[in-house]
mmCIF file of C-alpha atoms in Angstrom:
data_model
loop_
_atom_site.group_PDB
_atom_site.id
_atom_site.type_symbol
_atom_site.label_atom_id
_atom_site.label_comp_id
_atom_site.label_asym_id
_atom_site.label_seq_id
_atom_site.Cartn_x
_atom_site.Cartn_y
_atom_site.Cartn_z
ATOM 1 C CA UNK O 1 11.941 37.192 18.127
ATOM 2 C CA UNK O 2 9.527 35.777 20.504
ATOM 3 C CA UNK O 3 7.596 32.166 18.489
ATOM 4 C CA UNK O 4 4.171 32.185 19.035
ATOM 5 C CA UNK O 5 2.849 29.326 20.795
ATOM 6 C CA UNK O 6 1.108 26.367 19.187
ATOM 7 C CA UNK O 7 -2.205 24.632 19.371
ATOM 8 C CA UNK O 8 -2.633 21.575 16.997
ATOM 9 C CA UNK O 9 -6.233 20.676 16.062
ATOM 10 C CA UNK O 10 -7.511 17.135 16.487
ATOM 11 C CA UNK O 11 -10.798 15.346 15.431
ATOM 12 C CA UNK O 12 -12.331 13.677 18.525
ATOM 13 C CA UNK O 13 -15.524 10.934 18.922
ATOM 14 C CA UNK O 14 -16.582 11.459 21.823
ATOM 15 C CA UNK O 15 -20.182 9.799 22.907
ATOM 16 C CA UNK O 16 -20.444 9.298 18.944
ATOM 17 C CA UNK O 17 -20.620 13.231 18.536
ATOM 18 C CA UNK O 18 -17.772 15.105 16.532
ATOM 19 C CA UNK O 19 -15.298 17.310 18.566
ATOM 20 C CA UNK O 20 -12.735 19.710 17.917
ATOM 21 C CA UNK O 21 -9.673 18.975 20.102
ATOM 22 C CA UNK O 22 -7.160 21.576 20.857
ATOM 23 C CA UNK O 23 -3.982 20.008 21.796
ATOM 24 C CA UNK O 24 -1.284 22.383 23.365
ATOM 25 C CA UNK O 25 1.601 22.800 25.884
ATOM 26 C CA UNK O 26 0.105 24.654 29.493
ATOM 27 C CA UNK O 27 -0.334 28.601 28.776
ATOM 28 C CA UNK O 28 -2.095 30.911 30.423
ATOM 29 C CA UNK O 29 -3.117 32.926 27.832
ATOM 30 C CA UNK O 30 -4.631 30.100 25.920
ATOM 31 C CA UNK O 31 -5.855 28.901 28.894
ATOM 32 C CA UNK O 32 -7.771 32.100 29.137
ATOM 33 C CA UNK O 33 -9.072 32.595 26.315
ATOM 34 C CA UNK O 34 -10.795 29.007 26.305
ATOM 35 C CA UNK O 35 -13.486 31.322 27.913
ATOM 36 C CA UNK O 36 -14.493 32.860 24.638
ATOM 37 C CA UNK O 37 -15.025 29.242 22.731
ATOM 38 C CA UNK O 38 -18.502 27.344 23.558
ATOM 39 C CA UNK O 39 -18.914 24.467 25.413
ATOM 40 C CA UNK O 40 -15.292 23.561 26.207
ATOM 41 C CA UNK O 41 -14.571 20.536 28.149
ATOM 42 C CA UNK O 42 -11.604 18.307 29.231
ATOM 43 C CA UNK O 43 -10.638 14.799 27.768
ATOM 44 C CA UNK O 44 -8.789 12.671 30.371
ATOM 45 C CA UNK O 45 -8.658 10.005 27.464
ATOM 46 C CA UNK O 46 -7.165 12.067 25.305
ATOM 47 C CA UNK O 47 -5.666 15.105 27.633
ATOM 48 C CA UNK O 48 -7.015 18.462 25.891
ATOM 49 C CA UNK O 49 -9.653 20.294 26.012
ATOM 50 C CA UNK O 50 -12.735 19.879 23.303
ATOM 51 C CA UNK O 51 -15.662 22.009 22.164
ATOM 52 C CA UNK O 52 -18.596 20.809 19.839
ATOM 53 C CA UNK O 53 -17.816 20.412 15.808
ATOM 54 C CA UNK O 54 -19.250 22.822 13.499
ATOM 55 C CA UNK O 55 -17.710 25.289 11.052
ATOM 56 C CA UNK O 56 -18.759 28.515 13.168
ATOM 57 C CA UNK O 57 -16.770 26.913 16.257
ATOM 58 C CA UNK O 58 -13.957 26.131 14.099
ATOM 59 C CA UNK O 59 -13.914 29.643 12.302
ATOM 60 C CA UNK O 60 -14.209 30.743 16.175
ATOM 61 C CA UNK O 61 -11.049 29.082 16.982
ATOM 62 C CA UNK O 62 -9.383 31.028 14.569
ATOM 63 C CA UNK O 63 -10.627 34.558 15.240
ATOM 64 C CA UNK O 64 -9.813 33.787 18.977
ATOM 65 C CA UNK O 65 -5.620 32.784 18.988
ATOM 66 C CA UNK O 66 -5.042 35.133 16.063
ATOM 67 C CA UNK O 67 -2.190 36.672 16.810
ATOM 68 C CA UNK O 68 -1.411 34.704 19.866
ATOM 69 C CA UNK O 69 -1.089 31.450 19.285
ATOM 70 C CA UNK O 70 -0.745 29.277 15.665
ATOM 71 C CA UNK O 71 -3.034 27.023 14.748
ATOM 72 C CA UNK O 72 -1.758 23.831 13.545
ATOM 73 C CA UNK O 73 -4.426 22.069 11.378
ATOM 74 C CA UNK O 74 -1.857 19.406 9.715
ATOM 75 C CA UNK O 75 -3.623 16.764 11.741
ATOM 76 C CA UNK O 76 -7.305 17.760 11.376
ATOM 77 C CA UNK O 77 -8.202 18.605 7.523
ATOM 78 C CA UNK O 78 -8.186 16.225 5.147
ATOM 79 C CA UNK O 79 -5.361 15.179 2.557
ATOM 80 C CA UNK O 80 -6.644 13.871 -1.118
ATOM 81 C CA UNK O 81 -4.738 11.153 -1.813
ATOM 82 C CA UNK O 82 -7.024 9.789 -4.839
ATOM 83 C CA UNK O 83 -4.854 7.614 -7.343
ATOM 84 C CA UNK O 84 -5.961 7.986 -10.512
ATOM 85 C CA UNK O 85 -5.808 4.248 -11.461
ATOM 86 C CA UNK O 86 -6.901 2.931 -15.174
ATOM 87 C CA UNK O 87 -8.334 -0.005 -13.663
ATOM 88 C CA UNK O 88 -11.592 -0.865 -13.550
ATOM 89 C CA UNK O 89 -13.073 -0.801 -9.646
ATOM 90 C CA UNK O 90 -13.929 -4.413 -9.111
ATOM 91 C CA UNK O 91 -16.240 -5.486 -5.943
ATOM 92 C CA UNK O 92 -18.413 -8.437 -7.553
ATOM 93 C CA UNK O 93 -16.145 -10.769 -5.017
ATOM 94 C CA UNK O 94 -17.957 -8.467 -2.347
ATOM 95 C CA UNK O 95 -21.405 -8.614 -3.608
ATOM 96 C CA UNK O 96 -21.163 -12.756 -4.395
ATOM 97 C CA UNK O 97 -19.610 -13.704 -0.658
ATOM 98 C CA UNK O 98 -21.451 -16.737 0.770
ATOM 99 C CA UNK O 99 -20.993 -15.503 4.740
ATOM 100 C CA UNK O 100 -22.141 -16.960 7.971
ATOM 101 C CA UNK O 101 -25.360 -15.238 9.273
ATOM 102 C CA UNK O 102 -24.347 -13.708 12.140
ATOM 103 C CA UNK O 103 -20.863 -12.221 10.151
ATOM 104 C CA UNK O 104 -20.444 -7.999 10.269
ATOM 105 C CA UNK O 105 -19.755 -6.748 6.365
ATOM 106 C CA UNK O 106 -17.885 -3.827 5.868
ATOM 107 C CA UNK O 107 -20.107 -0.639 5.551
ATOM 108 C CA UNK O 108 -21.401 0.210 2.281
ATOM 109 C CA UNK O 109 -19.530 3.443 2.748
ATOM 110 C CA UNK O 110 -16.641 1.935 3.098
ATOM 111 C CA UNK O 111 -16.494 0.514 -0.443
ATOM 112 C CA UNK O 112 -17.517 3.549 -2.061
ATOM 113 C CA UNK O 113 -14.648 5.801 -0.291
ATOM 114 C CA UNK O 114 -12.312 3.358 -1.774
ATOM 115 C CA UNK O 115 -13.744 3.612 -5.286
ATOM 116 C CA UNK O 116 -13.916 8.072 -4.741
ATOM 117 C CA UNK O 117 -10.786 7.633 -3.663
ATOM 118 C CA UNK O 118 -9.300 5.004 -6.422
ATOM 119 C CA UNK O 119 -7.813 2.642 -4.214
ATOM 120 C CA UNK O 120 -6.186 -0.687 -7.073
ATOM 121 C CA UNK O 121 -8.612 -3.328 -6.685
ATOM 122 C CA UNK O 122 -6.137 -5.197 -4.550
ATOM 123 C CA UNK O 123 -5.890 -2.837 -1.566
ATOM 124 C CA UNK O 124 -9.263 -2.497 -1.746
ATOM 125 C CA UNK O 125 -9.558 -6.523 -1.107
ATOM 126 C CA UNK O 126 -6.487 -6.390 1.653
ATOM 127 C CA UNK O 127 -8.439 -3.388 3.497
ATOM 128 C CA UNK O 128 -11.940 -5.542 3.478
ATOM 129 C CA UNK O 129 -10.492 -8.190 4.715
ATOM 130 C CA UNK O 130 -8.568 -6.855 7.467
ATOM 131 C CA UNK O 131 -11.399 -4.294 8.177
ATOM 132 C CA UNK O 132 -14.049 -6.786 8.548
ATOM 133 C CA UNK O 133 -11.478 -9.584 10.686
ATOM 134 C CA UNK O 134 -11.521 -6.207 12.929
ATOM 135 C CA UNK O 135 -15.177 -5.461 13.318
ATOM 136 C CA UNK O 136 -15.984 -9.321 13.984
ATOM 137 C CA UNK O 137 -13.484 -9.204 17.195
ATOM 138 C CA UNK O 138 -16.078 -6.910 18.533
ATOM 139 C CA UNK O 139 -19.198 -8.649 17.904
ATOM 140 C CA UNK O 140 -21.270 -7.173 20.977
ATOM 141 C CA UNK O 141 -19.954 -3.848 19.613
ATOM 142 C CA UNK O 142 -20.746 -1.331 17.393
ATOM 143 C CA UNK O 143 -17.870 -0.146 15.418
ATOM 144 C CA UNK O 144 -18.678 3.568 16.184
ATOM 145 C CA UNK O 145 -17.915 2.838 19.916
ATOM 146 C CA UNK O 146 -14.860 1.008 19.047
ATOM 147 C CA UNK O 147 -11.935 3.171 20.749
ATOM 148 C CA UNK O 148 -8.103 3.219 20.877
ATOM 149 C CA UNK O 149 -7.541 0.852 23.972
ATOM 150 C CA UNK O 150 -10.087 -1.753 21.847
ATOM 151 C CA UNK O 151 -7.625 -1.333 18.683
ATOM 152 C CA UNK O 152 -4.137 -1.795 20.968
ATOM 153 C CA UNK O 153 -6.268 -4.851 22.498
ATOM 154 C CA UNK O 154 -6.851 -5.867 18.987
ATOM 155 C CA UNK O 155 -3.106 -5.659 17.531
ATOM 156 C CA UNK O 156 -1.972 -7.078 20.836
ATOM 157 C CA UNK O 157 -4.240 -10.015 19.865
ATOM 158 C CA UNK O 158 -2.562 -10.637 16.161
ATOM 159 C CA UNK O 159 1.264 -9.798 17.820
ATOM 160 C CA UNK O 160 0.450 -13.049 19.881
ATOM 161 C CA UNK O 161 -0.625 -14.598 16.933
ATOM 162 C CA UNK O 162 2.826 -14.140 14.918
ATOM 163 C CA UNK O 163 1.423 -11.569 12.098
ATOM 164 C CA UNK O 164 4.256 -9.721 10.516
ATOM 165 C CA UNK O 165 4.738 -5.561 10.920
ATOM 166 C CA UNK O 166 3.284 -5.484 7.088
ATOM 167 C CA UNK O 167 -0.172 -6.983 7.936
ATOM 168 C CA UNK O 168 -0.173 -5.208 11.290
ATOM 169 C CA UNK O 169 0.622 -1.907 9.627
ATOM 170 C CA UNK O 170 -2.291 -2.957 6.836
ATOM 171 C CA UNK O 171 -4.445 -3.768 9.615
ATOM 172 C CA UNK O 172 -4.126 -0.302 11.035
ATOM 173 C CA UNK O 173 -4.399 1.595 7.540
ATOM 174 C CA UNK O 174 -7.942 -0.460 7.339
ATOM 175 C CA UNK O 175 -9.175 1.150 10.762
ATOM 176 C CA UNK O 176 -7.921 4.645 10.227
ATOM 177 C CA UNK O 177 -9.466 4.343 6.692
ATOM 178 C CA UNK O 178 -12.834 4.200 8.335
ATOM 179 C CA UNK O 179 -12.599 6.485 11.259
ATOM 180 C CA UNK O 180 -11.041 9.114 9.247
ATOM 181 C CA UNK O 181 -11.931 9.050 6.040
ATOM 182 C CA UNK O 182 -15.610 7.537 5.709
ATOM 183 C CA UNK O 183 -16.709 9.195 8.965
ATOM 184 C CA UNK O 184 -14.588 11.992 8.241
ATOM 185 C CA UNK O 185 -12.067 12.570 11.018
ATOM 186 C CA UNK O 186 -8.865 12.353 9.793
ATOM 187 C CA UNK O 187 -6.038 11.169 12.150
ATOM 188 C CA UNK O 188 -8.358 9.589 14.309
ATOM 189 C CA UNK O 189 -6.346 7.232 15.910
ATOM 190 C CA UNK O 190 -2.643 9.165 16.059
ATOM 191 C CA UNK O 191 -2.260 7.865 19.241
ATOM 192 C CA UNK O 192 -1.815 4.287 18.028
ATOM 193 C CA UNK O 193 1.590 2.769 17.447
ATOM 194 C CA UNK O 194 2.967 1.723 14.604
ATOM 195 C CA UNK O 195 5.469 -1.752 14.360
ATOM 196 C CA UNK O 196 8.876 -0.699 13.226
ATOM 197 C CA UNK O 197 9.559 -1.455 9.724
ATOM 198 C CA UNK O 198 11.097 -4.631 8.906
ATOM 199 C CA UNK O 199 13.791 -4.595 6.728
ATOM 200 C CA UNK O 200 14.438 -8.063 5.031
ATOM 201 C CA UNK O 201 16.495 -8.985 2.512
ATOM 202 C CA UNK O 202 15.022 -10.244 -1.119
ATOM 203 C CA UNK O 203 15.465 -13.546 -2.158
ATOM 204 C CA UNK O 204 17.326 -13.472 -5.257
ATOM 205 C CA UNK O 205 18.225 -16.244 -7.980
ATOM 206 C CA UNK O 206 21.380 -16.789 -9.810
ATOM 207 C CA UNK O 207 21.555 -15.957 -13.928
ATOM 208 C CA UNK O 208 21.534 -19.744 -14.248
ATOM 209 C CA UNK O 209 18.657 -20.160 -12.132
ATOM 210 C CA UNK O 210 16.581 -17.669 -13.881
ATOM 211 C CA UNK O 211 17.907 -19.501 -17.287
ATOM 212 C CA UNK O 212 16.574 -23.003 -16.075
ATOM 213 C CA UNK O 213 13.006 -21.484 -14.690
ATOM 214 C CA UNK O 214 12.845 -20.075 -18.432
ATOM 215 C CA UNK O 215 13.980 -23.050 -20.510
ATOM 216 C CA UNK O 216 11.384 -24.834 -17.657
ATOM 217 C CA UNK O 217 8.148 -23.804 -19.555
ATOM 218 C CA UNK O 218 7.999 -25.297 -22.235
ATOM 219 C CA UNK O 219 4.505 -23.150 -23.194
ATOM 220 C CA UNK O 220 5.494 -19.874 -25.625
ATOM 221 C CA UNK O 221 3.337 -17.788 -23.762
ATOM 222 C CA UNK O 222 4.378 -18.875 -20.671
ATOM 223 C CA UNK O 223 8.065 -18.335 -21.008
ATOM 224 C CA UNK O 224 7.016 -14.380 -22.124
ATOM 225 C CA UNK O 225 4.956 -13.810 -18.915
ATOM 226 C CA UNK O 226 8.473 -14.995 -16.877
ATOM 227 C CA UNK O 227 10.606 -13.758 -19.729
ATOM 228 C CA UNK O 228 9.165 -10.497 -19.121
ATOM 229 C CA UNK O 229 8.618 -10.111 -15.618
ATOM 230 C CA UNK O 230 12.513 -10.910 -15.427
ATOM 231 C CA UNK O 231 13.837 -8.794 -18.754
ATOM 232 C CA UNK O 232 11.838 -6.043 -17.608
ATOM 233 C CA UNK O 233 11.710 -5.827 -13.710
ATOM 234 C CA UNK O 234 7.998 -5.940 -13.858
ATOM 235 C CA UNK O 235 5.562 -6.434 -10.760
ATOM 236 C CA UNK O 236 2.913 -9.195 -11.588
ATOM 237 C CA UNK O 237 0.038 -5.963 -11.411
ATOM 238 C CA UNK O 238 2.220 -4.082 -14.462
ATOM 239 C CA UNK O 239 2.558 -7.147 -16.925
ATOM 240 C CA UNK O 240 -1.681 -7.839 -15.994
ATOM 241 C CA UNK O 241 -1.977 -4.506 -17.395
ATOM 242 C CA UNK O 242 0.649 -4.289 -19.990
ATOM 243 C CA UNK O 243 -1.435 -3.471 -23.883
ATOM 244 C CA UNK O 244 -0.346 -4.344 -27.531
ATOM 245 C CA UNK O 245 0.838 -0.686 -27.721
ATOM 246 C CA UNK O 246 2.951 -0.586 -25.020
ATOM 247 C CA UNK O 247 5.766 -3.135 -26.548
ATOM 248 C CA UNK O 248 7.994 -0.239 -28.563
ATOM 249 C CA UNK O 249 10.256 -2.740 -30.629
ATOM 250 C CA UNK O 250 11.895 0.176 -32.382
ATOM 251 C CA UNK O 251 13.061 1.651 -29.128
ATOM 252 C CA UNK O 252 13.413 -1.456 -27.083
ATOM 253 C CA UNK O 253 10.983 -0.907 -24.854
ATOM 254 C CA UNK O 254 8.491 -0.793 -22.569
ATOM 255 C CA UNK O 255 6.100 1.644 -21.678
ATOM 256 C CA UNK O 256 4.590 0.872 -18.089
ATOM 257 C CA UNK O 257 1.483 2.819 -17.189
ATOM 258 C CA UNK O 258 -0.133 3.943 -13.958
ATOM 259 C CA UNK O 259 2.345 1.913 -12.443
ATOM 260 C CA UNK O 260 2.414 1.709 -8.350
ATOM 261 C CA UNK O 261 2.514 5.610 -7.471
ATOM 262 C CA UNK O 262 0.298 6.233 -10.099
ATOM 263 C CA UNK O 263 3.635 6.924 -12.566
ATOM 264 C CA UNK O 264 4.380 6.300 -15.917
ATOM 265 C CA UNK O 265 8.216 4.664 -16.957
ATOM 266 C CA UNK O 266 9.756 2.549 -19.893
ATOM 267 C CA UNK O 267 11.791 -0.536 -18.995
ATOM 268 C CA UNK O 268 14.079 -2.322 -21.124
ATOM 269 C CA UNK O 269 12.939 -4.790 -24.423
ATOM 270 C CA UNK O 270 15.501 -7.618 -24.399
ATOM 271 C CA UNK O 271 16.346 -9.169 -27.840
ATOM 272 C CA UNK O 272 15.731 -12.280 -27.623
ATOM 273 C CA UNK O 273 12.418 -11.416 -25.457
ATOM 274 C CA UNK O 274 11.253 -9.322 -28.926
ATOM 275 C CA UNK O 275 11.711 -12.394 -30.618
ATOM 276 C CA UNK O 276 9.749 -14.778 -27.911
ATOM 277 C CA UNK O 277 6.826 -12.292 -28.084
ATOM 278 C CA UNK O 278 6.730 -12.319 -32.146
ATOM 279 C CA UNK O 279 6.406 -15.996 -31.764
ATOM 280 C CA UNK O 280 3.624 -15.801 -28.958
ATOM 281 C CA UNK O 281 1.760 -12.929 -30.982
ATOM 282 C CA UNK O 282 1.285 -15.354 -33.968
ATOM 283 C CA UNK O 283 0.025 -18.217 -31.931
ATOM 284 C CA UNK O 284 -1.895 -16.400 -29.730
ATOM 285 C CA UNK O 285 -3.568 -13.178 -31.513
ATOM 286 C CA UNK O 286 -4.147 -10.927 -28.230
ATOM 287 C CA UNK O 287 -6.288 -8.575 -28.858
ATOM 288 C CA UNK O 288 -6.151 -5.841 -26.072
ATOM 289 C CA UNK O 289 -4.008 -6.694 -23.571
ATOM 290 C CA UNK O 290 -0.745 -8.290 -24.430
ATOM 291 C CA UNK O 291 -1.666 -11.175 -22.274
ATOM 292 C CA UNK O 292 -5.548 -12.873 -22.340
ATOM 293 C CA UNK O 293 -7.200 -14.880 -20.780
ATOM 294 C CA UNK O 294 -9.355 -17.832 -23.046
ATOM 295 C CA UNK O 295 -12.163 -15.035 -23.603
ATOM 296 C CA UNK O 296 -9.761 -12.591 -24.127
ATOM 297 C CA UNK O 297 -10.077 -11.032 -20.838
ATOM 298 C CA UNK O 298 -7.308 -9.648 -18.464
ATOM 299 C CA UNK O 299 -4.530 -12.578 -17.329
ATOM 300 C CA UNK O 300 -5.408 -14.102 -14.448
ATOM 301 C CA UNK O 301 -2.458 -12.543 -10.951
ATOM 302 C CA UNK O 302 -3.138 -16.202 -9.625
ATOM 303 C CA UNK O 303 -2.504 -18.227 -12.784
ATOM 304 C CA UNK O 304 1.030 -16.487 -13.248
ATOM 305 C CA UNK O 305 2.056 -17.901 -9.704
ATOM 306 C CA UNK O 306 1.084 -21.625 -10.806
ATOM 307 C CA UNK O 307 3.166 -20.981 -13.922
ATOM 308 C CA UNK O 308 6.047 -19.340 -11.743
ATOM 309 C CA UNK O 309 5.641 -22.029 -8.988
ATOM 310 C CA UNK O 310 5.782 -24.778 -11.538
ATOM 311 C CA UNK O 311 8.710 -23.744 -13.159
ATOM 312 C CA UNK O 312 10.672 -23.733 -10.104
ATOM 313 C CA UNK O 313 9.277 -27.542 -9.198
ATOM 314 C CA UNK O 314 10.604 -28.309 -12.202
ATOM 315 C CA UNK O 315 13.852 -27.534 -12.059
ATOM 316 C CA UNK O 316 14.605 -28.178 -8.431
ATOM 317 C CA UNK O 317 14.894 -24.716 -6.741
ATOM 318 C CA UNK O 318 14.497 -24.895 -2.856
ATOM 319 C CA UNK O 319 14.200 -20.856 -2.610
ATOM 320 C CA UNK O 320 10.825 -19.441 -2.096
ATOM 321 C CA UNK O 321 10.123 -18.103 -5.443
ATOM 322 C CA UNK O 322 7.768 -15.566 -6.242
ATOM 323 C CA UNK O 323 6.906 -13.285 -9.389
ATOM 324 C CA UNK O 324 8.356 -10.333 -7.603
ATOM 325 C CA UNK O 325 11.550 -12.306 -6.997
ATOM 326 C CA UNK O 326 12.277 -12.376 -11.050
ATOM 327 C CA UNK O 327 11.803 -7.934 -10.426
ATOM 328 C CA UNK O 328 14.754 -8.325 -7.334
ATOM 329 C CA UNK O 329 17.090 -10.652 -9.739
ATOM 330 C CA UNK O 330 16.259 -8.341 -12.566
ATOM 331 C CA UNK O 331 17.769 -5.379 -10.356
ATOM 332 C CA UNK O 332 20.538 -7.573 -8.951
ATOM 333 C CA UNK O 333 21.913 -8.696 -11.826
ATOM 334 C CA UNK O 334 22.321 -4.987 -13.445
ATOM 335 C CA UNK O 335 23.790 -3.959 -10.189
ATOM 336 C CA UNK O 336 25.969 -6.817 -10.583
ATOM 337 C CA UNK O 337 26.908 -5.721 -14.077
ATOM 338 C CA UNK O 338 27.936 -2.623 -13.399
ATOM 339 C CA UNK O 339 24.726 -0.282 -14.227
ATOM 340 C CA UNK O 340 24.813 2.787 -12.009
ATOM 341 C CA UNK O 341 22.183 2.326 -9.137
ATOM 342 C CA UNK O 342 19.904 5.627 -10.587
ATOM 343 C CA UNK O 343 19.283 4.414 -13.774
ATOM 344 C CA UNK O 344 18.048 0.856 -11.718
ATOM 345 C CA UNK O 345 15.617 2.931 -9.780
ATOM 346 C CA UNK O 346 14.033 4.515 -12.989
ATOM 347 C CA UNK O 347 13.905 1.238 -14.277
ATOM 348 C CA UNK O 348 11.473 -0.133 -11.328
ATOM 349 C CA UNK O 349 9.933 3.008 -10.727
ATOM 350 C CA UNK O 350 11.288 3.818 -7.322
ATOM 351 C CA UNK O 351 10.706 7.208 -5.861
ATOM 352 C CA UNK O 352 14.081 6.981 -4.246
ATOM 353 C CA UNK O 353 17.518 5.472 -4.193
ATOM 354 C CA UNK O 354 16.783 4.066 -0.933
ATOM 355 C CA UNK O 355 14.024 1.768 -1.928
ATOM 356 C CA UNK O 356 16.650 0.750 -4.351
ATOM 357 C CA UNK O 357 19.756 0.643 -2.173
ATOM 358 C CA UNK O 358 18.752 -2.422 -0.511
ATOM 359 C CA UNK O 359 20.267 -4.312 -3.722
ATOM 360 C CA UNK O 360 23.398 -3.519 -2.743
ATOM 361 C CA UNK O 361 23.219 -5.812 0.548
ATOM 362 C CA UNK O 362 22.711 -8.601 -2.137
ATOM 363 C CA UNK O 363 24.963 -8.159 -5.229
ATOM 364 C CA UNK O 364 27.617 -10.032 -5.427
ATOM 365 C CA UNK O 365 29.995 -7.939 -6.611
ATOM 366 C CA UNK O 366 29.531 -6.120 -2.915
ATOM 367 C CA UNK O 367 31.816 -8.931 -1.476
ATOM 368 C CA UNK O 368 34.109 -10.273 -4.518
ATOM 369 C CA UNK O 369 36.311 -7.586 -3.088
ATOM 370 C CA UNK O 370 36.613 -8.274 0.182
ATOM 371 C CA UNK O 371 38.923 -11.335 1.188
ATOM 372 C CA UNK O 372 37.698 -13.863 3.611
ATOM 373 C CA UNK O 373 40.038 -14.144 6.544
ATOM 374 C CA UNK O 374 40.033 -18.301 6.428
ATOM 375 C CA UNK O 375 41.679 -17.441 2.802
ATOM 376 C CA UNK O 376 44.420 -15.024 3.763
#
């Protein structure tokens, strides 16, 4: 059975005007029938051949391979990836900005994409920021004539300056967010490469360690917010958004919602973290959210890294300490005591084992096992 041939669909800018590009391997028939399409021309930029967008010439595209070649239009419609988030979309910090005069903002379009799309608040502040550090590389330039050789110029530029594959990979999510979804042509830059992905290992404390960081904060509602991103293998976004309702003491648990992915899970309600809480409620009287702020808004992200960060000051710890490190030791430690690596990952909410596996590289119980060869 003979396989048809294949011509994949690309969205082109070309002289600021939208084009369809046809991307295939050389055929004559395809060649020949480029006749019956209007106004086709030849990219040496990108190698294919374009013709004007509109809906007739893309219906036209259709009517002309069918049945001799399959159109491939993975790369050229676009995919809605809205989240629906229960935050509220927050761009104040955008509208307040004191910024020098002659400083390029981020489109207005820009910012309300994110919100119809319901980017969390803080990707929409990571794709600003990276967006806008883009735009004001090219100040003599408009950021519609921007093109792929100005974007490898511009990574090139932060690989020089030591940036890590995460914030070059966020960097390049911030461009294509513009070119392909606010103007509309989706995989507009596919010819730009990626950094591999870095794999590191977490940092990861000891049980004792944890203990000491705990018994450091000497504030009930502190030691819950540590308690609890620990007990629970919370990320510093969940607890934020973590309500009254969500503690189930009669189940010993609890319930996480929207979480990263936009999923819903339970975690685990430790004991003696039931108790802690009990204490906190009757000191504190939250309202809404299980933790306020003084007017009983939504805890503060940065004021749970000074209570983290002082903790650790405290009690000596050299290892670069983080919120999320109390989620890896929380994951750890139940590898470490045996719990079967599946029921981890429904704990933190990964999608897949993988994510997960990478505990394994750090549990201890990996290596107690193996003999060193300076013992034997």
């Amino acid at each position: 059975m003979n396989r048809l041939p294949n011509i994949t669909l690309k969205n082109l800018l070309i002289d600021n005007r939208k084009k369809i590009g046809l991307q295939y391997f050389s055929n004559k028939v395809i060649d020949a029938l480029l006749n019956n399409l209007p106004n086709v021309s030849w990219s040496s930029l990108y190698h294919m051949h374009y013709i004007p967008y509109s809906k007739d010439n893309l219906d036209l595209i259709f009517k002309t391979y069918k049945g001799v070649a399959w159109i491939n239009g993975n790369y050229f419609f676009k995919k809605d990836n809205s989240k629906a988030l229960n935050e509220e979309f927050d761009v104040e910090w955008f509208r307040n900005r004191q910024l020098p005069i002659d400083y390029k903002q981020c489109p207005e379009a820009y910012l309300d994409k994110l919100e119809l799309k319901r980017y969390a608040n803080n990707t929409v502040k990571t794709y600003v920021s990276c967006f806008e550090k883009f735009i004001n590389h090219y100040k003599d330039k408009h950021i519609d004539e921007i093109n792929e050789n100005d974007v490898r110029d511009y990574l090139k530029v932060l690989v020089q300056n030591k940036w890590s594959n995460s914030y070059l990979n966020q960097f390049i999510n911030s461009i294509k967010f513009y070119y392909e979804i606010v103007l509309g042509l989706p995989n507009r830059f596919y010819d730009i490469e990626r950094p591999r992905s870095e794999r590191k290992l977490p940092v990861v404390l000891s049980k004792e360690e944890v203990r000491e960081i705990l018994d450091a904060t000497n504030n009930i509602k502190h030691r819950c917010i540590l308690g609890l991103l620990y007990s629970a293998g919370l990320r510093r976004s969940e607890l934020i958004n973590l309500k009254l309702t969500d503690i189930d003491s009669k189940r010993m648990l609890i319930k996480i919602d929207g979480a990263k992915g936009n999923k819903d899970r339970y975690s685990l309600l430790a004991q003696s973290m039931l108790d802690d809480l009990r204490e906190y409620y009757k000191k504190f009287r939250p309202t809404k959210y299980l933790f306020e702020g003084q007017k009983k808004e939504k805890y503060s992200a940065t004021s749970i890294v000074k209570i983290l960060s002082s903790a650790v000051y405290k009690v000596g710890i050299k290892k670069h300490v983080t919120p999320h490190t109390l989620r890896h030791s929380f994951a750890t430690h139940l590898l470490e005591n045996g719990t079967d690596l599946r029921y981890i990952q429904i704990l933190l909410g990964h999608n897949s084992t993988k994510t997960t596996e990478i505990y394994t590289h750090v549990a201890t119980n990996t290596f107690n096992s193996i003999k060193n060869p300076l013992d034997l």
